[in-house]
PDB file of C-alpha atoms in Angstrom:
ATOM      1  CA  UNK A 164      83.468 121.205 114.309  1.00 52.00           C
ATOM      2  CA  UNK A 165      85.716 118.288 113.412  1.00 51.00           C
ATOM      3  CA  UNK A 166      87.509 118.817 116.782  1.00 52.00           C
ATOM      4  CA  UNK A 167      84.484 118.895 118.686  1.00 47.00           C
ATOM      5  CA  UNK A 168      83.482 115.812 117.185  1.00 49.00           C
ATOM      6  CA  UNK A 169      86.677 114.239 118.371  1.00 50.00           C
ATOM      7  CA  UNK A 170      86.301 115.576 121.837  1.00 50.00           C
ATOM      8  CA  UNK A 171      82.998 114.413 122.066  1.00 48.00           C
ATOM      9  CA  UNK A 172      83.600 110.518 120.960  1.00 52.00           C
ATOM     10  CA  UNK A 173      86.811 110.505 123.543  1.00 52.00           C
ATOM     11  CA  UNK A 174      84.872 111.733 126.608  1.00 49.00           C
ATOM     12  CA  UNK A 175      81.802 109.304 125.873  1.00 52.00           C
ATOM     13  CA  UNK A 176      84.042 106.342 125.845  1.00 51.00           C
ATOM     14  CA  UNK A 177      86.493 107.062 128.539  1.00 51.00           C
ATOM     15  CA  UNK A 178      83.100 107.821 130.749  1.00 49.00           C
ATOM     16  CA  UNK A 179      81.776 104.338 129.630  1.00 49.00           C
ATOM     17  CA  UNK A 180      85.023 102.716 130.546  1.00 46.00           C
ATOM     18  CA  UNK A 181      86.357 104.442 133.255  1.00 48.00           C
ATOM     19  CA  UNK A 182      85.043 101.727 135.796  1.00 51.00           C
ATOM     20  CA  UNK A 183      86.216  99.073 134.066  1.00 55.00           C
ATOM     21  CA  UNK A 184      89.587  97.395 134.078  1.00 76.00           C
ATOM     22  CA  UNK A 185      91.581  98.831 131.192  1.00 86.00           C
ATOM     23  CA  UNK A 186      94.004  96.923 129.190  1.00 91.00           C
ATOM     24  CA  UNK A 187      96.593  98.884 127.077  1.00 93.00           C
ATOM     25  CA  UNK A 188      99.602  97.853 124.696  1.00 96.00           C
ATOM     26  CA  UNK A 189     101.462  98.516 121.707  1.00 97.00           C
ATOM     27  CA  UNK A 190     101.351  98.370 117.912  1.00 97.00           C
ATOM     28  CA  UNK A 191     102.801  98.582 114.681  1.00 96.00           C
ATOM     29  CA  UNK A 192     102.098  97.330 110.971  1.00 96.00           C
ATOM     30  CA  UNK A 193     102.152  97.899 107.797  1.00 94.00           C
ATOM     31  CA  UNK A 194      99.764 100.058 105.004  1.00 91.00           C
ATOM     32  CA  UNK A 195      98.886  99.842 101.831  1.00 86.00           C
ATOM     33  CA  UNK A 196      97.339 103.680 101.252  1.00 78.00           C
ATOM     34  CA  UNK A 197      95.470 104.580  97.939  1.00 73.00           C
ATOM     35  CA  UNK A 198      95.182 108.143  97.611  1.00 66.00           C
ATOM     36  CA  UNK A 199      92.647 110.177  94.974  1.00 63.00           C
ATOM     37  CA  UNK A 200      92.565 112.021  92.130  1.00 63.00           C
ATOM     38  CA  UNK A 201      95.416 114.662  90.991  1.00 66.00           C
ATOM     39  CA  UNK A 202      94.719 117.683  88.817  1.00 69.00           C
ATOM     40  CA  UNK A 203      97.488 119.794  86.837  1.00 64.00           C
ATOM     41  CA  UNK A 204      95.353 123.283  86.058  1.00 64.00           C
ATOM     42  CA  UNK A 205      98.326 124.638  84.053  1.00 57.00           C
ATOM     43  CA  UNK A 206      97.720 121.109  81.888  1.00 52.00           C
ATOM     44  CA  UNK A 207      93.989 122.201  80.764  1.00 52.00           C
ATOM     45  CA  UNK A 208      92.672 120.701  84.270  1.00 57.00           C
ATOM     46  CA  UNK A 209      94.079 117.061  83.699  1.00 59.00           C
ATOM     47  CA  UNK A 210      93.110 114.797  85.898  1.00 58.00           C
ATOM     48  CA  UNK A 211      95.369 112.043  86.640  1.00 56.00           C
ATOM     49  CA  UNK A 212      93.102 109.105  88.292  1.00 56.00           C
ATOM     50  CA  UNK A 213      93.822 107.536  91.017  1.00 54.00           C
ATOM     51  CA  UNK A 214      96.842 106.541  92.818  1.00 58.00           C
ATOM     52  CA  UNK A 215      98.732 103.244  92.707  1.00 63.00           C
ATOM     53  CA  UNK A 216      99.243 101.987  96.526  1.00 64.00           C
ATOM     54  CA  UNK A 217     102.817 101.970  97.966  1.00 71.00           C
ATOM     55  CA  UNK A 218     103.308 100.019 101.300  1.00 79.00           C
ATOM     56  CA  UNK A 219     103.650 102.708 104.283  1.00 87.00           C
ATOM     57  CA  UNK A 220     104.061 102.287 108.356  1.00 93.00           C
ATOM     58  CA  UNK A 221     102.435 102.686 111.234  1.00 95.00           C
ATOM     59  CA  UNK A 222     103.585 102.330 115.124  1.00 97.00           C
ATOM     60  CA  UNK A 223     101.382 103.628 118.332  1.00 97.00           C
ATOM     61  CA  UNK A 224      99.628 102.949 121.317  1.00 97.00           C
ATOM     62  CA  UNK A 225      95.918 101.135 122.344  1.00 96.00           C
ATOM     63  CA  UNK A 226      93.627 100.710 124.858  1.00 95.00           C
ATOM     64  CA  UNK A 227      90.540  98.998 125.315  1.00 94.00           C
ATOM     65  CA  UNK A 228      87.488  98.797 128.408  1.00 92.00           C
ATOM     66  CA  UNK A 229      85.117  96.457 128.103  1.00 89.00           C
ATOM     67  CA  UNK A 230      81.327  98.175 127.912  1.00 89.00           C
ATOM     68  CA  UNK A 231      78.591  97.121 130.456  1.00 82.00           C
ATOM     69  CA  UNK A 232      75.888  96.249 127.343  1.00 84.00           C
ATOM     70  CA  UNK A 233      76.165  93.208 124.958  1.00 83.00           C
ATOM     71  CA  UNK A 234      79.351  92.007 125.474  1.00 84.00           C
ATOM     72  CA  UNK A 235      81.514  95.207 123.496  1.00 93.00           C
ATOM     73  CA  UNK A 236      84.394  96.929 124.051  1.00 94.00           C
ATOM     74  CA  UNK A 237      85.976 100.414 122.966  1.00 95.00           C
ATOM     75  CA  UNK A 238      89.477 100.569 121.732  1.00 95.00           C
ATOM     76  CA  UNK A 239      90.939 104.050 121.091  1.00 96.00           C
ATOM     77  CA  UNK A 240      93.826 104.255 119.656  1.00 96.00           C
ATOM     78  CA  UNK A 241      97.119 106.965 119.219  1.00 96.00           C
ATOM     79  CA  UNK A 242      98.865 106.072 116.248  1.00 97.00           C
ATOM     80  CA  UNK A 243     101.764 107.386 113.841  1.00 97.00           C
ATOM     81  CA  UNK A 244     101.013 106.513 110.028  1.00 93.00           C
ATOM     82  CA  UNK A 245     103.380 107.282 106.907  1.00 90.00           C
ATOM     83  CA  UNK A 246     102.257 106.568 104.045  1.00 83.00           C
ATOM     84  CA  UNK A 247     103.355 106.598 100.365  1.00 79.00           C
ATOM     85  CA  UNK A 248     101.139 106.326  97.411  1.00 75.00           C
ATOM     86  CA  UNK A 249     102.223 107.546  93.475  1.00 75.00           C
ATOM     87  CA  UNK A 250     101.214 108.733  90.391  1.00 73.00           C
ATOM     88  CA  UNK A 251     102.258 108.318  86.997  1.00 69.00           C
ATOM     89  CA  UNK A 252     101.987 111.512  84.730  1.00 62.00           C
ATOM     90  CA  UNK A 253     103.287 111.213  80.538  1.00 60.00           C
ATOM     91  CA  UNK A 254     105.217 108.378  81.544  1.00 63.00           C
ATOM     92  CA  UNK A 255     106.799 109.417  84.921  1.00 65.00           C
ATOM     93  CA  UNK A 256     106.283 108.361  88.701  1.00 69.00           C
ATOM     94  CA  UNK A 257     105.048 110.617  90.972  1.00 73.00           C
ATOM     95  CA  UNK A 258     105.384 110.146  94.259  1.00 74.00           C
ATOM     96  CA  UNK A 259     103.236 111.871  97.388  1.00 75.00           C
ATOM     97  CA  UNK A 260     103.954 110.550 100.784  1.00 77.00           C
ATOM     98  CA  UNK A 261     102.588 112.156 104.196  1.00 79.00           C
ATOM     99  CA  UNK A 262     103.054 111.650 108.201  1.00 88.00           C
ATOM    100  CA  UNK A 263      99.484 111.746 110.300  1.00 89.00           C
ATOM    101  CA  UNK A 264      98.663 111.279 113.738  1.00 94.00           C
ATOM    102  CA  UNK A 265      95.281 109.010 113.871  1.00 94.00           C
ATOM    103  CA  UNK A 266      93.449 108.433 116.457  1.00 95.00           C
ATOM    104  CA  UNK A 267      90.785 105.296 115.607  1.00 95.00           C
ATOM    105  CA  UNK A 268      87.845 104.923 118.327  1.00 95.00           C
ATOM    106  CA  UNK A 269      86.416 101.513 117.725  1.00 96.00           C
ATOM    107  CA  UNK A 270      83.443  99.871 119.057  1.00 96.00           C
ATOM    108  CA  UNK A 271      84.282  95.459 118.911  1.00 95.00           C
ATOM    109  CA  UNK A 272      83.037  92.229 119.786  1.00 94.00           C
ATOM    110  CA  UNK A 273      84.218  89.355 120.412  1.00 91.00           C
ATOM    111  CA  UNK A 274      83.646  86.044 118.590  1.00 91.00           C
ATOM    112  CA  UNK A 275      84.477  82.658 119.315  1.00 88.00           C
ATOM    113  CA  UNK A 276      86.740  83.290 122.041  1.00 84.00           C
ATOM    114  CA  UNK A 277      89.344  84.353 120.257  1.00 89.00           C
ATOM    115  CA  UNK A 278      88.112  86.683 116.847  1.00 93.00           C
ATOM    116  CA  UNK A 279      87.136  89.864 117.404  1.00 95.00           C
ATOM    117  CA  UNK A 280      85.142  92.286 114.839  1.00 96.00           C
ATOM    118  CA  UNK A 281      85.458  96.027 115.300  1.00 97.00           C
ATOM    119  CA  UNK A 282      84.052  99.369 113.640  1.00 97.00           C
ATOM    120  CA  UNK A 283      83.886 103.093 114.145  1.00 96.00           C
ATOM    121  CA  UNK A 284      85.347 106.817 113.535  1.00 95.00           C
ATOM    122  CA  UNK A 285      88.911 107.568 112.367  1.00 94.00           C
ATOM    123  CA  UNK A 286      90.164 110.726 113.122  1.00 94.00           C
ATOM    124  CA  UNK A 287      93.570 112.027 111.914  1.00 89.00           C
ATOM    125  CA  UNK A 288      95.483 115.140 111.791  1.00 90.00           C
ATOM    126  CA  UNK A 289      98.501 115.397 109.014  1.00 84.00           C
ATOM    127  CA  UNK A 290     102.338 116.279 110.624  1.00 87.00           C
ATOM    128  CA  UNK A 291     103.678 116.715 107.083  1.00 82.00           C
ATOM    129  CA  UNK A 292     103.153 116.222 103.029  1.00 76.00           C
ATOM    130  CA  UNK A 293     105.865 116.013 100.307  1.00 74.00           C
ATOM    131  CA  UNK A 294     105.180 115.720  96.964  1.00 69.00           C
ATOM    132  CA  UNK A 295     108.171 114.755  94.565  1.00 65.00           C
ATOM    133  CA  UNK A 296     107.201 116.918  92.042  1.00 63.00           C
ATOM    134  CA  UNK A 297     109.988 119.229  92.335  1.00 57.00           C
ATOM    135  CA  UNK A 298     110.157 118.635  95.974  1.00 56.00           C
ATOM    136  CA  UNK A 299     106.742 120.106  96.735  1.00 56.00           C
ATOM    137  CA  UNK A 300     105.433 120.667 100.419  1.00 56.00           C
ATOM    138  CA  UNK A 301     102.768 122.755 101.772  1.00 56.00           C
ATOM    139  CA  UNK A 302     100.894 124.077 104.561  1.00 53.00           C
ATOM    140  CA  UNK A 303      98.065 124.949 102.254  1.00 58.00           C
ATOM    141  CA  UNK A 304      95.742 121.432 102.626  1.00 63.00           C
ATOM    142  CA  UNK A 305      93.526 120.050 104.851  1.00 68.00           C
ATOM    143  CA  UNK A 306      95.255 118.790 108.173  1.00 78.00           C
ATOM    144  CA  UNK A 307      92.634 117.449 109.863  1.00 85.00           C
ATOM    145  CA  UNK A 308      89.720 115.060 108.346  1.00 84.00           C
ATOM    146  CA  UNK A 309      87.661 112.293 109.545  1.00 91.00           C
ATOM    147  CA  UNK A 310      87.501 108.826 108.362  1.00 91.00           C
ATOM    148  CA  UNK A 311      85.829 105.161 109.307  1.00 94.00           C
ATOM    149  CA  UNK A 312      87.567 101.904 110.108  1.00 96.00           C
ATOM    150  CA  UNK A 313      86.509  98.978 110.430  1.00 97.00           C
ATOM    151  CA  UNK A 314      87.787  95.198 109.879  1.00 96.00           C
ATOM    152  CA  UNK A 315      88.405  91.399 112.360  1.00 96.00           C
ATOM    153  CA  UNK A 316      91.668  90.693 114.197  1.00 96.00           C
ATOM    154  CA  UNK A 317      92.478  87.486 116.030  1.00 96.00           C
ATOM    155  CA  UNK A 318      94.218  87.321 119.375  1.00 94.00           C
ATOM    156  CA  UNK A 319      96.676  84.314 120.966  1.00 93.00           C
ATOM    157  CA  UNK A 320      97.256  85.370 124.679  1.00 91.00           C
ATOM    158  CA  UNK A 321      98.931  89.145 124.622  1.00 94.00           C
ATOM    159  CA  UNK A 322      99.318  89.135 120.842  1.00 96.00           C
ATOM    160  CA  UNK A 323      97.150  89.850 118.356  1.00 96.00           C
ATOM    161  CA  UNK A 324      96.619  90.143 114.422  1.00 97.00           C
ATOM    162  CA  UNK A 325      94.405  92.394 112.728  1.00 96.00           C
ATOM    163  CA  UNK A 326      93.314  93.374 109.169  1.00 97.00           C
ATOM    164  CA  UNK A 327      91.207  96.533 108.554  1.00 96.00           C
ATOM    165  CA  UNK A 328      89.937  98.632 106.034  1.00 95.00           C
ATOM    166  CA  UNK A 329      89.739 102.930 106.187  1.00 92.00           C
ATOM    167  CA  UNK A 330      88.356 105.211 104.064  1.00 89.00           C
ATOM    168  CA  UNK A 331      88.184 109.356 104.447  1.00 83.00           C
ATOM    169  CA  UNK A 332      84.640 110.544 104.737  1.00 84.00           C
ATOM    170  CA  UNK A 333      85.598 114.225 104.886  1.00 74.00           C
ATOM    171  CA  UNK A 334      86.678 116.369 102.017  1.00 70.00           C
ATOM    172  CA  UNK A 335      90.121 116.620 102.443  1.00 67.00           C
ATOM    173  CA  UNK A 336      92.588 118.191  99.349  1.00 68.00           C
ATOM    174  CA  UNK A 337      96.241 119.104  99.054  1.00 67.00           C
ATOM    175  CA  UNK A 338      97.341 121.925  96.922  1.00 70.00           C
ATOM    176  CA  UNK A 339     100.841 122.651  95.718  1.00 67.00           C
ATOM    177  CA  UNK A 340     102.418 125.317  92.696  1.00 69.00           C
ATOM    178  CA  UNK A 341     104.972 124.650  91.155  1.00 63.00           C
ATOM    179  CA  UNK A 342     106.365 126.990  88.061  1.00 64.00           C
ATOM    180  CA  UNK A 343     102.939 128.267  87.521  1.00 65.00           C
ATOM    181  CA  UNK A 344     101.185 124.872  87.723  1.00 67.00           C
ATOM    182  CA  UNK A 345      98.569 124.192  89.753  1.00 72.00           C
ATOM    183  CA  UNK A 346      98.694 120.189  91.723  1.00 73.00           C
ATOM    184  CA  UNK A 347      95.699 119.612  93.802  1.00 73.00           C
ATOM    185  CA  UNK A 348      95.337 115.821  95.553  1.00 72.00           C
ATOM    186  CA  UNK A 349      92.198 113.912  97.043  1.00 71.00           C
ATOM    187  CA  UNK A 350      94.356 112.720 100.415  1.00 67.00           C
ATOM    188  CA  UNK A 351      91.730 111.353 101.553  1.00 73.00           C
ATOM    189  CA  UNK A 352      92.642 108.169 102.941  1.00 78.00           C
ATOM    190  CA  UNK A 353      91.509 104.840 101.346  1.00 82.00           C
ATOM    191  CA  UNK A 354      93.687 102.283 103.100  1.00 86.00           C
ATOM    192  CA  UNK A 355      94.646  98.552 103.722  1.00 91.00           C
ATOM    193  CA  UNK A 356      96.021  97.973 107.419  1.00 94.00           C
ATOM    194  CA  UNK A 357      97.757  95.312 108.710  1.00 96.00           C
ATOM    195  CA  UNK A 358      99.073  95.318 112.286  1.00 96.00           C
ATOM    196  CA  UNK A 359     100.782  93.873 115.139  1.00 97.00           C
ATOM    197  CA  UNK A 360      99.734  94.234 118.788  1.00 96.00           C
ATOM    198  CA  UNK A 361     101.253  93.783 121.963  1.00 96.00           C
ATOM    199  CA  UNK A 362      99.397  93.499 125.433  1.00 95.00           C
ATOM    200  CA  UNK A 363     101.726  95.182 128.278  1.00 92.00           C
TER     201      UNK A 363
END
């Protein structure tokens, strides 16, 4: 269902755009990722709140088609994301870092000739997981979930600055064992973005 979501929100804007001149460029930044809870079953079903943020990356592509109603545009984005949060457990670091593909499809406006204001779906599939725990990875956890974005960027010719906010809206868990212990993480993602883009 999640993919036909996708699907859906990809061929609506490339039909909206496709007779409109296309601009396109590249991207990278930095992120600031805030994972959920952890549980240890093996521990009487501890639950280890939140995690504390760990700066991560992010590098990928854009393109954006102005839409014949009120002045907006769409951007979708491709993007490659790693990010690192951790955990501290009876006195020791934990931490969890994964690789995603995301691909953000944002509705924006522009203000003041220069701002711009954007929202709208975040979709992203997860590459890989590792959990230093013992070195735990695992194909057992949700790859793909859906998320929002939204946040204001500036732009000065072919660059531009932008800050933005995500959060998960799917259910969306990692589960690892290790020596008869149960480790299940909320990956949704809860994020700070800051990025870089480039106009080719």
């Amino acid at each position: 269902m999640k993919k036909v979501i996708l699907v859906v929100f990809l061929a609506l804007g490339l039909s909206q755009v496709s007779n409109a001149q296309i601009n396109f460029g590249i991207k990278g930044g930095i992120n600031y990722n805030n994972n959920g809870d952890l549980t240890l079953s093996s521990a009487g079903n501890d639950i280890i709140n939140g995690a504390d943020s760990k700066s991560g990356f992010h590098a990928g592509v854009w393109f954006r088609g102005k839409l014949p109603i009120l002045g907006l545009y769409l951007r979708p984005e491709l993007v490659y994301t790693q990010v690192k949060s951790e955990y501290t457990y009876k006195s020791a670091a934990t931490d969890y870092d994964f690789k995603k593909l995301d691909v953000p499809v944002l509705l924006g406006k522009k203000v003041l000739g220069f701002g711009n204001v954007f929202i709208g779906p975040s979709f992203q599939y997860i590459i890989e997981d590792n959990f230093s725990f013992s070195d735990l990875s695992s194909d057992d956890f949700d790859k793909f979930s859906v998320g929002m974005q939204m946040g204001f960027g500036v732009e000065f010719g072919k660059v531009g600055l932008d800050v933005r906010w995500e959060r998960g809206l799917s259910d969306s868990e990692a589960r690892f064992t290790d020596n008869n212990t149960n480790i299940t993480v909320d990956n949704r993602t809860n994020q700070i973005i800051f990025g870089l883009s480039l106009q080719l």
